Structure formats: structure tokens, C-alpha cells
PDB file of C-alpha atoms in Angstrom:
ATOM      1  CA  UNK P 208       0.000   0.000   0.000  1.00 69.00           C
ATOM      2  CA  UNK P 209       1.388   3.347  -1.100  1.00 84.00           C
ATOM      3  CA  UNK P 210       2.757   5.515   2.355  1.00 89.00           C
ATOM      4  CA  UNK P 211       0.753   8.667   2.902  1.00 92.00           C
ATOM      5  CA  UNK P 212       1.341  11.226   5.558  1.00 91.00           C
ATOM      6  CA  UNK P 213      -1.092   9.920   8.106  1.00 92.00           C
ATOM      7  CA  UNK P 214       0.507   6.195   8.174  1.00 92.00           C
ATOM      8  CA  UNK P 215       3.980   8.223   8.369  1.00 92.00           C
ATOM      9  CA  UNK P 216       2.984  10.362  10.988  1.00 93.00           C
ATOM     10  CA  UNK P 217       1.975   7.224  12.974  1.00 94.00           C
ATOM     11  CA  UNK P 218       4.765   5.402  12.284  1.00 93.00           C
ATOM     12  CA  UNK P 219       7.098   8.461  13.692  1.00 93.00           C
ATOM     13  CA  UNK P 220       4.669   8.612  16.762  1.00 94.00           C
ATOM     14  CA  UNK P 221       5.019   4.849  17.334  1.00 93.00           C
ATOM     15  CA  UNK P 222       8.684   4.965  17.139  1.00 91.00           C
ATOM     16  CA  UNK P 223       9.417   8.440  18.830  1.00 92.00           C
ATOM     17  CA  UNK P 224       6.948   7.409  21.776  1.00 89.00           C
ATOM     18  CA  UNK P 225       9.572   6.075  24.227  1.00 81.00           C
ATOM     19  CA  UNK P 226       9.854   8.372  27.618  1.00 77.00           C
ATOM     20  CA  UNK P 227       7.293  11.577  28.035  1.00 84.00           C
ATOM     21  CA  UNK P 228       7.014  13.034  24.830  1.00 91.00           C
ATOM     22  CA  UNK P 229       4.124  14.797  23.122  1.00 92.00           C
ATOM     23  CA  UNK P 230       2.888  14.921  19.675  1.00 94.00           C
ATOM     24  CA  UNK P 231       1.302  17.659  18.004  1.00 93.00           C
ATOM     25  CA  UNK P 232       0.376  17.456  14.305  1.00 94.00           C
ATOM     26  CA  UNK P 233       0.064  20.687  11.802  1.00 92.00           C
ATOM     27  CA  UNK P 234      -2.114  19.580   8.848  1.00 91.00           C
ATOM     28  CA  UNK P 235      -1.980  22.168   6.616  1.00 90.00           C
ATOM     29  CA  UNK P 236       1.724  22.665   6.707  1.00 88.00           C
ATOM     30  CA  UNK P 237       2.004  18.569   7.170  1.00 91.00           C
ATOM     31  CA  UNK P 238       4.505  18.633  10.263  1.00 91.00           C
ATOM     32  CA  UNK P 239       5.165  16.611  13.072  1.00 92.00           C
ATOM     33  CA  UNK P 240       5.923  18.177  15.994  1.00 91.00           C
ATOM     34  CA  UNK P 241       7.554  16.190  19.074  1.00 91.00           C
ATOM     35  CA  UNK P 242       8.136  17.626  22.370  1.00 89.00           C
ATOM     36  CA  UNK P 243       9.957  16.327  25.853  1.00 86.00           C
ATOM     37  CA  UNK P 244       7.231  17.266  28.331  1.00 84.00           C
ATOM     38  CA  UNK P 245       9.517  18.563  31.132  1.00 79.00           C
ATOM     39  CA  UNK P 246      11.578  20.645  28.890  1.00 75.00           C
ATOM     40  CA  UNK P 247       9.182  21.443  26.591  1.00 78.00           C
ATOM     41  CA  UNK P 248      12.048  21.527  23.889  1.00 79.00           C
ATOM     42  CA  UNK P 249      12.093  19.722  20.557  1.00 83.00           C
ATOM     43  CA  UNK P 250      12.396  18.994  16.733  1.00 84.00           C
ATOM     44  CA  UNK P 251       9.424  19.558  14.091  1.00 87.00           C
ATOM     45  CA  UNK P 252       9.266  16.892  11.287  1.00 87.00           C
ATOM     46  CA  UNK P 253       7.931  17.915   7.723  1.00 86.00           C
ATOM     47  CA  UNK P 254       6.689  14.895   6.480  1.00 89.00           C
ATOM     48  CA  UNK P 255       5.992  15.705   2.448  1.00 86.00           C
ATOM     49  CA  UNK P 256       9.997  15.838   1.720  1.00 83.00           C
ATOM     50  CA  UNK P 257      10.210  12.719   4.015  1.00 85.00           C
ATOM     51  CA  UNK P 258       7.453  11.143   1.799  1.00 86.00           C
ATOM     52  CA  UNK P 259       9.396  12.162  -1.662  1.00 82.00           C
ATOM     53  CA  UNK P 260      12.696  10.596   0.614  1.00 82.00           C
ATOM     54  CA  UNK P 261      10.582   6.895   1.513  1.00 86.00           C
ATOM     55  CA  UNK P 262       9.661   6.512  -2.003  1.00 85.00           C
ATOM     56  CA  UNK P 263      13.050   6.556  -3.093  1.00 80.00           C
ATOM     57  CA  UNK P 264      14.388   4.920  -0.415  1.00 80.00           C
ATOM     58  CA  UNK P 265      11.974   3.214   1.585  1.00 86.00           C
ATOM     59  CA  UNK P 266      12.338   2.325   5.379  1.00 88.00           C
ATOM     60  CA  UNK P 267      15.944   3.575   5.582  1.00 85.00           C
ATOM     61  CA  UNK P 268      14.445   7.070   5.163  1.00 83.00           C
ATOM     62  CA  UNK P 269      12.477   6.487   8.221  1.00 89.00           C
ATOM     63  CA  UNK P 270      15.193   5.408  10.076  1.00 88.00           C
ATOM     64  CA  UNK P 271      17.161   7.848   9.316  1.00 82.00           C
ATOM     65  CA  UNK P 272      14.744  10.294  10.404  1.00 86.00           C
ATOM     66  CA  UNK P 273      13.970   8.389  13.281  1.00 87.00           C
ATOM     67  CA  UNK P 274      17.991   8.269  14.514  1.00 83.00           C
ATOM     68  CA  UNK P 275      18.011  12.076  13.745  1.00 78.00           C
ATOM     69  CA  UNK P 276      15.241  12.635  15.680  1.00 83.00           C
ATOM     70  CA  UNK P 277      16.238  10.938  19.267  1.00 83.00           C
ATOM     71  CA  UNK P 278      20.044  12.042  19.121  1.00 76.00           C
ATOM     72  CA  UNK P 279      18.528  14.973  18.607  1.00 76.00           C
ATOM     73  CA  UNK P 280      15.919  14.768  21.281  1.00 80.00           C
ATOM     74  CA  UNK P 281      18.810  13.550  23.567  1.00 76.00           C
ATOM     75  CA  UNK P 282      21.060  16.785  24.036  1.00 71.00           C
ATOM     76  CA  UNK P 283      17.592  18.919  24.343  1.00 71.00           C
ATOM     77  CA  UNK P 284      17.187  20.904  27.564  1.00 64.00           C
ATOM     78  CA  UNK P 285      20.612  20.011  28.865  1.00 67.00           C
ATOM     79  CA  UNK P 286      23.035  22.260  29.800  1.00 67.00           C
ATOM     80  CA  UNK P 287      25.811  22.874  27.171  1.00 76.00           C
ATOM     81  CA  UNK P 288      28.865  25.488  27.603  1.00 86.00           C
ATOM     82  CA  UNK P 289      31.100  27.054  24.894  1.00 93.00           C
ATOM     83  CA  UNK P 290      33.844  27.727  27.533  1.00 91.00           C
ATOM     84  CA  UNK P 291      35.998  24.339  26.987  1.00 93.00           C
ATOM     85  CA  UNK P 292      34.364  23.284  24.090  1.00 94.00           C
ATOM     86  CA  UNK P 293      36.076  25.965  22.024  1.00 96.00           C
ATOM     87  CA  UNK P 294      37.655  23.268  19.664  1.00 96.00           C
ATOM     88  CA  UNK P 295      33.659  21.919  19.095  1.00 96.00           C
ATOM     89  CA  UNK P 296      32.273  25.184  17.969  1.00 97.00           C
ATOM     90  CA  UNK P 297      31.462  25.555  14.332  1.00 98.00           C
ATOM     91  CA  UNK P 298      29.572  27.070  11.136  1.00 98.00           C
ATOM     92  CA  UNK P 299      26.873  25.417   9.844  1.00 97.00           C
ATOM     93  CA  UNK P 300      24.878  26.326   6.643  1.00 97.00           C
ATOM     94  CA  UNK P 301      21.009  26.884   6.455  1.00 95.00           C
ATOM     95  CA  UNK P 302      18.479  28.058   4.215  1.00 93.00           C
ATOM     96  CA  UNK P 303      17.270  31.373   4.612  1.00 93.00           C
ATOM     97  CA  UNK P 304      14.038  29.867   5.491  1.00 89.00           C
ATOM     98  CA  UNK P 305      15.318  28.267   8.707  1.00 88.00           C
ATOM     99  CA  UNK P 306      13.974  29.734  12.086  1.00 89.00           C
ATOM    100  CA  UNK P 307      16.078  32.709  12.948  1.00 93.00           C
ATOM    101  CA  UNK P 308      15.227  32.031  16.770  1.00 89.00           C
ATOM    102  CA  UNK P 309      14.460  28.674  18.968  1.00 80.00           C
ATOM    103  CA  UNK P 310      10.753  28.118  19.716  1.00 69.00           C
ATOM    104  CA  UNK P 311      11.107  29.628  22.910  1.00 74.00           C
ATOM    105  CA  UNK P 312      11.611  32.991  21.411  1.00 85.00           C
ATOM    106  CA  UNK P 313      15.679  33.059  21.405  1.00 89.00           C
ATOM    107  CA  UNK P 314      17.002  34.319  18.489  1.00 95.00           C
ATOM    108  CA  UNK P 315      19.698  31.976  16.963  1.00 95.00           C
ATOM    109  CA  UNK P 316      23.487  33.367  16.978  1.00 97.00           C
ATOM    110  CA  UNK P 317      23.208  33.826  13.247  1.00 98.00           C
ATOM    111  CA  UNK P 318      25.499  35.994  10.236  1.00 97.00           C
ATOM    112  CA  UNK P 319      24.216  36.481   6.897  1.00 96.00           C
ATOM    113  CA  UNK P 320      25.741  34.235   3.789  1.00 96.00           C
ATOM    114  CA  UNK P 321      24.032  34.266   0.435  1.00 95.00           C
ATOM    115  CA  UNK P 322      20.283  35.352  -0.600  1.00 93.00           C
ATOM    116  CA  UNK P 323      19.508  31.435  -0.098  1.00 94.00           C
ATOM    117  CA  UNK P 324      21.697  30.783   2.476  1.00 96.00           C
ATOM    118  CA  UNK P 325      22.874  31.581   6.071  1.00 97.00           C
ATOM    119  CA  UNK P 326      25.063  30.912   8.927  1.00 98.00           C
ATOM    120  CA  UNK P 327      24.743  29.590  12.060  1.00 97.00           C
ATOM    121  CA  UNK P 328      26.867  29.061  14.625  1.00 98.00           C
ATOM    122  CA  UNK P 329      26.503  25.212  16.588  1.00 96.00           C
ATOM    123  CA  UNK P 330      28.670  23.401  19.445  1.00 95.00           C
ATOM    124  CA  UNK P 331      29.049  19.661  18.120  1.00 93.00           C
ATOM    125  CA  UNK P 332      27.759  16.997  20.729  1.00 86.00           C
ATOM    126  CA  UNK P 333      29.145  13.835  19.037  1.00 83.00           C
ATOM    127  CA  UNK P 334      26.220  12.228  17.375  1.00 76.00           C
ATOM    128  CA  UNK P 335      24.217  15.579  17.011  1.00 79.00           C
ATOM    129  CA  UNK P 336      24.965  19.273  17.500  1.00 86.00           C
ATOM    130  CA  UNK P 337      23.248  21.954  19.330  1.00 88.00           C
ATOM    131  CA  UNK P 338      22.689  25.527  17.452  1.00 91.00           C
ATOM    132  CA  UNK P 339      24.475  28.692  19.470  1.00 94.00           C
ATOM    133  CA  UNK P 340      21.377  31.242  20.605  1.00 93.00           C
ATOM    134  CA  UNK P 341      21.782  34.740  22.059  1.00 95.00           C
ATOM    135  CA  UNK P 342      20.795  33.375  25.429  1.00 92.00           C
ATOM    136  CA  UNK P 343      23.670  30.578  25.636  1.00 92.00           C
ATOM    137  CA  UNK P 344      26.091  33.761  24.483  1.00 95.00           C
ATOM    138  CA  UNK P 345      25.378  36.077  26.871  1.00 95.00           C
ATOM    139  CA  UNK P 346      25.522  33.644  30.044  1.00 93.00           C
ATOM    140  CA  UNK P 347      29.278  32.204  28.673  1.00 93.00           C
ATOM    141  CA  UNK P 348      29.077  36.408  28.522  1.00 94.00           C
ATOM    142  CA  UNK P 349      31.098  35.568  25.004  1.00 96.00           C
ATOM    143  CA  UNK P 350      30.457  37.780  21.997  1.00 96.00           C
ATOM    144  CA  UNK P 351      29.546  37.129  18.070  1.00 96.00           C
ATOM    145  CA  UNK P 352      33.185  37.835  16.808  1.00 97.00           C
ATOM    146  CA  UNK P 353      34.312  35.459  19.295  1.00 97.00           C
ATOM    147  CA  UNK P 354      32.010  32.953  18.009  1.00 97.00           C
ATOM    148  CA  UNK P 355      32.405  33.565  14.542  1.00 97.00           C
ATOM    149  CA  UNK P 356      36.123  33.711  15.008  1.00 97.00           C
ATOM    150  CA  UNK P 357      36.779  29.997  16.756  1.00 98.00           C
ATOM    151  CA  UNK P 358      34.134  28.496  14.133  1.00 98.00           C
ATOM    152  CA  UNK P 359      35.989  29.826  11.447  1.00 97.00           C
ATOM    153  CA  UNK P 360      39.242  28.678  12.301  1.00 97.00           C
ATOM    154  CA  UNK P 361      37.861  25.103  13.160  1.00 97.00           C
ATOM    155  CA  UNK P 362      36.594  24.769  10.223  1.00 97.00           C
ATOM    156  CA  UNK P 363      39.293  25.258   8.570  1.00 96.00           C
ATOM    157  CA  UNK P 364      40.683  22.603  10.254  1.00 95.00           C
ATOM    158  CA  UNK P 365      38.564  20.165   8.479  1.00 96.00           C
ATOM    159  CA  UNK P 366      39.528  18.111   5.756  1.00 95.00           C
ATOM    160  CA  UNK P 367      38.768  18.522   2.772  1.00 94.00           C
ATOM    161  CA  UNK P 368      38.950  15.368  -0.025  1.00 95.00           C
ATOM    162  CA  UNK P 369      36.826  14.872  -3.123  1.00 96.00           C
ATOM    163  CA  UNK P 370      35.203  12.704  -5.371  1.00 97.00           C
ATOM    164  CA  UNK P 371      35.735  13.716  -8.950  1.00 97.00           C
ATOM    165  CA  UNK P 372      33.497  12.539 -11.717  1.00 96.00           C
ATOM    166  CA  UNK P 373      33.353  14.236 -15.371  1.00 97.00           C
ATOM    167  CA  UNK P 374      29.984  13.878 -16.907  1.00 95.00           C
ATOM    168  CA  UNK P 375      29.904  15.114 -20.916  1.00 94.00           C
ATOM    169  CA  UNK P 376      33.048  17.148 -20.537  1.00 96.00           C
ATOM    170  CA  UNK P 377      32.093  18.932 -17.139  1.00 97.00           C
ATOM    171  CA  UNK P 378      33.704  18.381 -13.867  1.00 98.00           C
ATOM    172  CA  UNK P 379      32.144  17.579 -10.501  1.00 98.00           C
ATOM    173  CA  UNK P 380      33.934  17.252  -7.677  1.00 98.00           C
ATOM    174  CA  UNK P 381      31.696  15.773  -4.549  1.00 98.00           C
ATOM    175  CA  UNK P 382      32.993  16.806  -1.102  1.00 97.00           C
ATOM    176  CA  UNK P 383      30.635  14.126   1.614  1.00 96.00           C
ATOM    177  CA  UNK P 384      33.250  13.646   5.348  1.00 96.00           C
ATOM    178  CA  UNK P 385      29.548  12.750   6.914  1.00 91.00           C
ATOM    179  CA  UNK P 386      30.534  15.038   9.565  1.00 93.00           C
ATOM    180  CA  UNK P 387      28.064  17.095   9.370  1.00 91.00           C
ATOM    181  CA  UNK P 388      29.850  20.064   7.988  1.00 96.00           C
ATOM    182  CA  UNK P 389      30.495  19.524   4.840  1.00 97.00           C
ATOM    183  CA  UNK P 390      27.931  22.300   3.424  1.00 97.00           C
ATOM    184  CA  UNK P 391      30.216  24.463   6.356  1.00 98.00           C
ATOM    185  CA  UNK P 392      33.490  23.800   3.747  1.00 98.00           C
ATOM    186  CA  UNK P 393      31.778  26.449   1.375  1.00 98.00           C
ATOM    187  CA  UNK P 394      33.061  29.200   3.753  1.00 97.00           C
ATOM    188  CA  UNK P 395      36.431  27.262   3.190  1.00 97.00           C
ATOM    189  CA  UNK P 396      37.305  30.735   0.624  1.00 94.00           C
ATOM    190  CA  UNK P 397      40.975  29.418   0.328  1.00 94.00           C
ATOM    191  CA  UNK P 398      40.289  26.231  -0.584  1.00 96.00           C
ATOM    192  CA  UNK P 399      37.609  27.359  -3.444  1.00 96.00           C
ATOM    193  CA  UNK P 400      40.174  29.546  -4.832  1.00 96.00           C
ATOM    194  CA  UNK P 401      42.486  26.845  -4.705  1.00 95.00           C
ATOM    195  CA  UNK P 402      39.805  25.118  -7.022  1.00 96.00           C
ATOM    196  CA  UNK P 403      39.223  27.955  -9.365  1.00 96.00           C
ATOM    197  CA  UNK P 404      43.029  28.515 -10.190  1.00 95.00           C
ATOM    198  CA  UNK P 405      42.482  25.077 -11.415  1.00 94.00           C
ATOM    199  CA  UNK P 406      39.424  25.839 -13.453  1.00 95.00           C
ATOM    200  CA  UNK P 407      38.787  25.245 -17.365  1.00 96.00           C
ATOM    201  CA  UNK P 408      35.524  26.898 -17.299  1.00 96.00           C
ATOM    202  CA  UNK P 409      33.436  28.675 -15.055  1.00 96.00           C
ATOM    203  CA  UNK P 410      33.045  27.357 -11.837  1.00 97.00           C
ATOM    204  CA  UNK P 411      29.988  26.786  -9.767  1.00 97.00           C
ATOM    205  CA  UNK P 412      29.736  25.534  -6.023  1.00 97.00           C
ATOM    206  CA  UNK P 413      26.124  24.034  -4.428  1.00 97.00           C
ATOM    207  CA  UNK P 414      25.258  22.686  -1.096  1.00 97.00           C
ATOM    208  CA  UNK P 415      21.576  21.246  -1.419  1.00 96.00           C
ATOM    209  CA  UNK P 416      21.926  19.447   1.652  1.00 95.00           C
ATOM    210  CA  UNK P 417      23.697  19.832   4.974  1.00 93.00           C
ATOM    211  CA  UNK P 418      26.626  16.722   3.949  1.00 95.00           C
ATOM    212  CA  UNK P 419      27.739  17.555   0.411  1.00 97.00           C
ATOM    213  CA  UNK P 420      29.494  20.040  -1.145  1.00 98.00           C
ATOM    214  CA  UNK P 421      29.691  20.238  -4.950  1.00 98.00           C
ATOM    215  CA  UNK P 422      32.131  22.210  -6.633  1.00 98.00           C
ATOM    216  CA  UNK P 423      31.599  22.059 -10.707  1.00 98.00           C
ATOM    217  CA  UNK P 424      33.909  23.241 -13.580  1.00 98.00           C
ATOM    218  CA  UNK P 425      31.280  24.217 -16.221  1.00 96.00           C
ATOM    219  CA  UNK P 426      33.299  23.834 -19.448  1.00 96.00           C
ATOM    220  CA  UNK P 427      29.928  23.926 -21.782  1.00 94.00           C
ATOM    221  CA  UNK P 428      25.938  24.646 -21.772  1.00 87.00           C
ATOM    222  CA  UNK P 429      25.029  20.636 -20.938  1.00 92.00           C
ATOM    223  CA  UNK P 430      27.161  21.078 -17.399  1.00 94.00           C
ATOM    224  CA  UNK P 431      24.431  23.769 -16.325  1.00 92.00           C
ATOM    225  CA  UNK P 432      21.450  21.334 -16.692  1.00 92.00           C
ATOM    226  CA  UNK P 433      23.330  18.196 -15.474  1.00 94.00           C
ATOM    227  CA  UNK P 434      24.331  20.919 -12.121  1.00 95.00           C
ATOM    228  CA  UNK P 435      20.823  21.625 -11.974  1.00 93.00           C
ATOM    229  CA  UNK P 436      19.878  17.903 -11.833  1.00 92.00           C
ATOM    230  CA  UNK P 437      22.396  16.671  -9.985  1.00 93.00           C
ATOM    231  CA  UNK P 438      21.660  19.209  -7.170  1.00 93.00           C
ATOM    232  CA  UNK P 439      18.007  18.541  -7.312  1.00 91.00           C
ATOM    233  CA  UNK P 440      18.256  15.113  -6.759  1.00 90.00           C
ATOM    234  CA  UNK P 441      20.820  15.855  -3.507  1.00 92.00           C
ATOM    235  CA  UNK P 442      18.751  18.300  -2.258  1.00 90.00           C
ATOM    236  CA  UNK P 443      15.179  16.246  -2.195  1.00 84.00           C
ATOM    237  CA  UNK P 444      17.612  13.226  -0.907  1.00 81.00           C
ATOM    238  CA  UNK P 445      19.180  15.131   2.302  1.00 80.00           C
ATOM    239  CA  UNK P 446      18.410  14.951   5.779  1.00 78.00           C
ATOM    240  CA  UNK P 447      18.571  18.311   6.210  1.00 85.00           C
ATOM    241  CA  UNK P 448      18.036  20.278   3.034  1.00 90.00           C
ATOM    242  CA  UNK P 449      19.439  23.756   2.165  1.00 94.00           C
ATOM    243  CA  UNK P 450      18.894  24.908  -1.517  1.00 94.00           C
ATOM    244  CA  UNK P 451      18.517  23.827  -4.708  1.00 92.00           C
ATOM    245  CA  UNK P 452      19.562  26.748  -6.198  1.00 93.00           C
ATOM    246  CA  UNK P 453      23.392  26.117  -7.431  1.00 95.00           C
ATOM    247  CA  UNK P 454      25.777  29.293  -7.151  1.00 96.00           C
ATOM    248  CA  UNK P 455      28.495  30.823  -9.401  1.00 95.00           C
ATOM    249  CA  UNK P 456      31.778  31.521  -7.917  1.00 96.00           C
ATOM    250  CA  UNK P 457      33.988  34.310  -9.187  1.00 92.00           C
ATOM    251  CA  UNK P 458      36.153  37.014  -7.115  1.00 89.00           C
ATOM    252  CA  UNK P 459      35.586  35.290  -3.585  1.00 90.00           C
ATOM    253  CA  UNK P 460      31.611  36.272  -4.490  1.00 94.00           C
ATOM    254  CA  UNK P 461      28.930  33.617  -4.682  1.00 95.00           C
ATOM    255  CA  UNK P 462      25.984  34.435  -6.880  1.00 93.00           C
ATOM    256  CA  UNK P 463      22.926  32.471  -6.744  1.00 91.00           C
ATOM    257  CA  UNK P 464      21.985  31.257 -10.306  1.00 88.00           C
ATOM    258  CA  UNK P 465      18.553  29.776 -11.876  1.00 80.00           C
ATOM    259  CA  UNK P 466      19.494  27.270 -14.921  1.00 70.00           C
ATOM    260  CA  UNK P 467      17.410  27.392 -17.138  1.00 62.00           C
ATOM    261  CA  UNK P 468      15.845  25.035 -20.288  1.00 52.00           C
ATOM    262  CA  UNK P 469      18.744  26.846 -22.862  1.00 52.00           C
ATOM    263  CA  UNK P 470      21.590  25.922 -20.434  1.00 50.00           C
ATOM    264  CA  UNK P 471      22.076  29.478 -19.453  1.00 51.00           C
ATOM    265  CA  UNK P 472      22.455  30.835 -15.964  1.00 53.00           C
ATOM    266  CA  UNK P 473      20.900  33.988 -14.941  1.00 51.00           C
ATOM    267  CA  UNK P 474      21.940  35.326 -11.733  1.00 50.00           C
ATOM    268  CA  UNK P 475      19.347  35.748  -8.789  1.00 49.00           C
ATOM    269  CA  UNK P 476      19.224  39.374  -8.587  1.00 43.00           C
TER     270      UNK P 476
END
């Protein structure tokens, strides 16, 4: 029988129902939302990419979402400092369309990226991270600069290998560590300048989800539509999605680009 959203919201409720938790369901926008009822803290599940994710993949995509969902559930209302865990603090990317502030009302330690993307600031808990807010700042009585500052040298830090693969004389170079920052390696600016002294064509860099980063050298009009494809298809496949939307790099500058049927880019003004 085909999965809909009301035998995938059960099957989430049935799984997540371990310890006190509550459920509350938003119909219109299809989301899950699942609560610890002491804390009062927790995650919100859209279930119509999740859908799009089980028919592709099938129960893995509920597992996945499953795993996500009690690591995540886990490190919620717990105490967490950034004094000591200086070496754990880092960048990670989001969509504009992320929550600029926890439920509760605290706005998120944030800086501002791209027109489809931003930054946010996170101190890594192992299996899961938890997202820096203006509350957790103030009590550690750090600043932004300070955060900003460690999270950009740490991620610097990180390696960075890729997978190459040339499709119809274009380039595509697939950077996936699984650490959960590898969309974070796109503020790496040295090491995509690195890439585009190496360029034959233009080059274009995408993150549609949180654990890939794509770096492409277009060399001619088919490596716009494969980008656009190829980005797609990471982007409805991700755990946590970002943007579909590829950008062009040149001069440190990323400019977000819509590909269209011709093979042409035109920039997101």
C-alpha cells in the first residue's frame, strides 16, 4: 500500500513514543511536531519531503529520520557550555528559510551568507549538534566575533577530499566527510580559490543538503542542466536540506543562479 502522511505520521509517533514526549500534528503545513514534556524543547518533522525521501528509499528514510530525531531529542534541555568546548564550535549552513530564533523565542546566533543561504553558529555533541542562541552567548558572557572567530578557524581545520566525476566534458567534484559540515566547507574561501586557479571553465559551487558540497567546472551549456539535476536530486535526498539553487563563484563572491531550459544561468538578482 502506497505511504501517505497519516501512516507516516503514525509510524514516527510509534517509534518516537519512548519516555514523556508529546505529539502535536500541523495539517496544513504537514509537520510533526515532538516535544519532551519537562523541557518542553524539541524537533518539528515535515513529512511531504520525508514522503518524496521513503519513495526513493523506503524504510531507511524512516530510520534515518527516526535516529536524527532521538540524538537529537537527547542533548535537548541540557546544559551545554562554549567555555571548553572551544575546539567543538562551528559554522553550519542553512536556508534562509530556517527559524532565525528557537521556539522559545531566542534568536539563533546567526550571520548572513548568500540570498539562499545563512550561517549559524553550533557546538558539536558527538552524534548531534546543538545551534548557538543569544541566550547561551550572553551567560558564557562571550560575543559574536568570538564565536564567529573559533568556528571559522575550526573549520578550517577540516579536511577537505573529493570525489571527482566528469559527466559530458564537465567536472564535478563531490565533497561528503559525513561530519556534518560539509555544506560548512563552502566558507572554506581558500580552498575554493584553490579550485578555481584550477578551473577550465566557469566554476559553480552548491550545497543542497547539509553533507555535500559540490564544486563544478562548467566547461559547456550541458554542465548547467546536469548541475541543476544533480543538485536537485541531492537536495530532495538530504536529511537536512538547504537549496537547490546552485551558485556561481567568481572574485571570492557567490551568486545564486537559476538554470534554465537553454543551459544558461541567470543570476538571482
Amino acid at each position: 500500500m502506497k505511504m501517505t502522511t497519516t501512516k507516516m505520521k503514525n509510524i514516527l509517533m510509534e517509534k518516537l513514543s519512548k519516555g514523556a514526549r508529546t505529539f502535536s500534528y500541523n495539517r496544513e503545513q504537514e509537520e510533526l511536531r515532538i516535544e519532551d514534556k519537562e523541557t518542553k524543547k524539541g524537533i518539528t518533522v515535515a513529512l511531504s519531503p520525508l514522503l518524496a525521501k521513503y519513495d526513493q528509499s523506503g524504510d531507511k528514510a524512516i530510520d534515518e529520520i527516526v535516529y536524527y530525531a532521538e540524538e537529537s531529542l537527547k542533548v535537548m534541555g541540557k546544559e551545554h557550555a562554549l567555555h571548553g568546548n572551544e575546539k567543538k564550535i562551528f559554522p553550519v549552513i542553512r536556508s534562509t528559510s530556517f527559524p532565525e530564533e528557537a521556539k522559545e523565542g531566542v534568536p539563533f546566533v546567526t550571520d548572513e551568507h548568500t540570498a539562499e543561504t545563512r550561517i549559524y553558529y553550533a557546538v558539536d555533541l558527538g552524534n548531534t549538534y546543538r545551534l548557538i542562541d543569544e541566550e547561551l552567548m550572553e551567560k558564557e558572557k562571550w560575543d559574536k566575533e568570538m564565536i564567529r572567530t573559533i568556528a571559522m578557524f575550526n573549520v578550517r581545520s577540516l579536511p577537505v577530499e573529493a570525489k571527482k566525476d566528469t559527466v559530458r566534458g564537465n567536472d564535478f567534484y563531490f565533497i561528503n566527510h559525513n561530519d556534518g559540515y560539509d555544506a560548512s566547507r563552502i566558507l572554506m574561501d581558500s580552498e575554493l580559490r584553490k579550485y578555481k586557479d584550477g578551473m577550465k571553465g566557469s566554476m559553480a559551487v552548491a550545497v543542497p543538503h547539509q553533507d555535500v558540497l559540490i564544486i563544478a567546472d562548467i566547461q559547456n551549456s550541458a554542465g548547467y542542466d546536469i548541475l541543476a539535476q544533480m543538485n536537485m536530486h541531492f537536495f530532495t535526498n538530504g536529511n537536512v536540506p538547504i537549496t537547490a539553487l546552485p551558485f556561481l563563484y567568481e572574485d571570492g563572491e557567490l551568486e545564486p543562479i537559476f538554470i534554465l531550459a537553454k543551459n544558461r544561468p541567470v543570476e538571482d538578482n
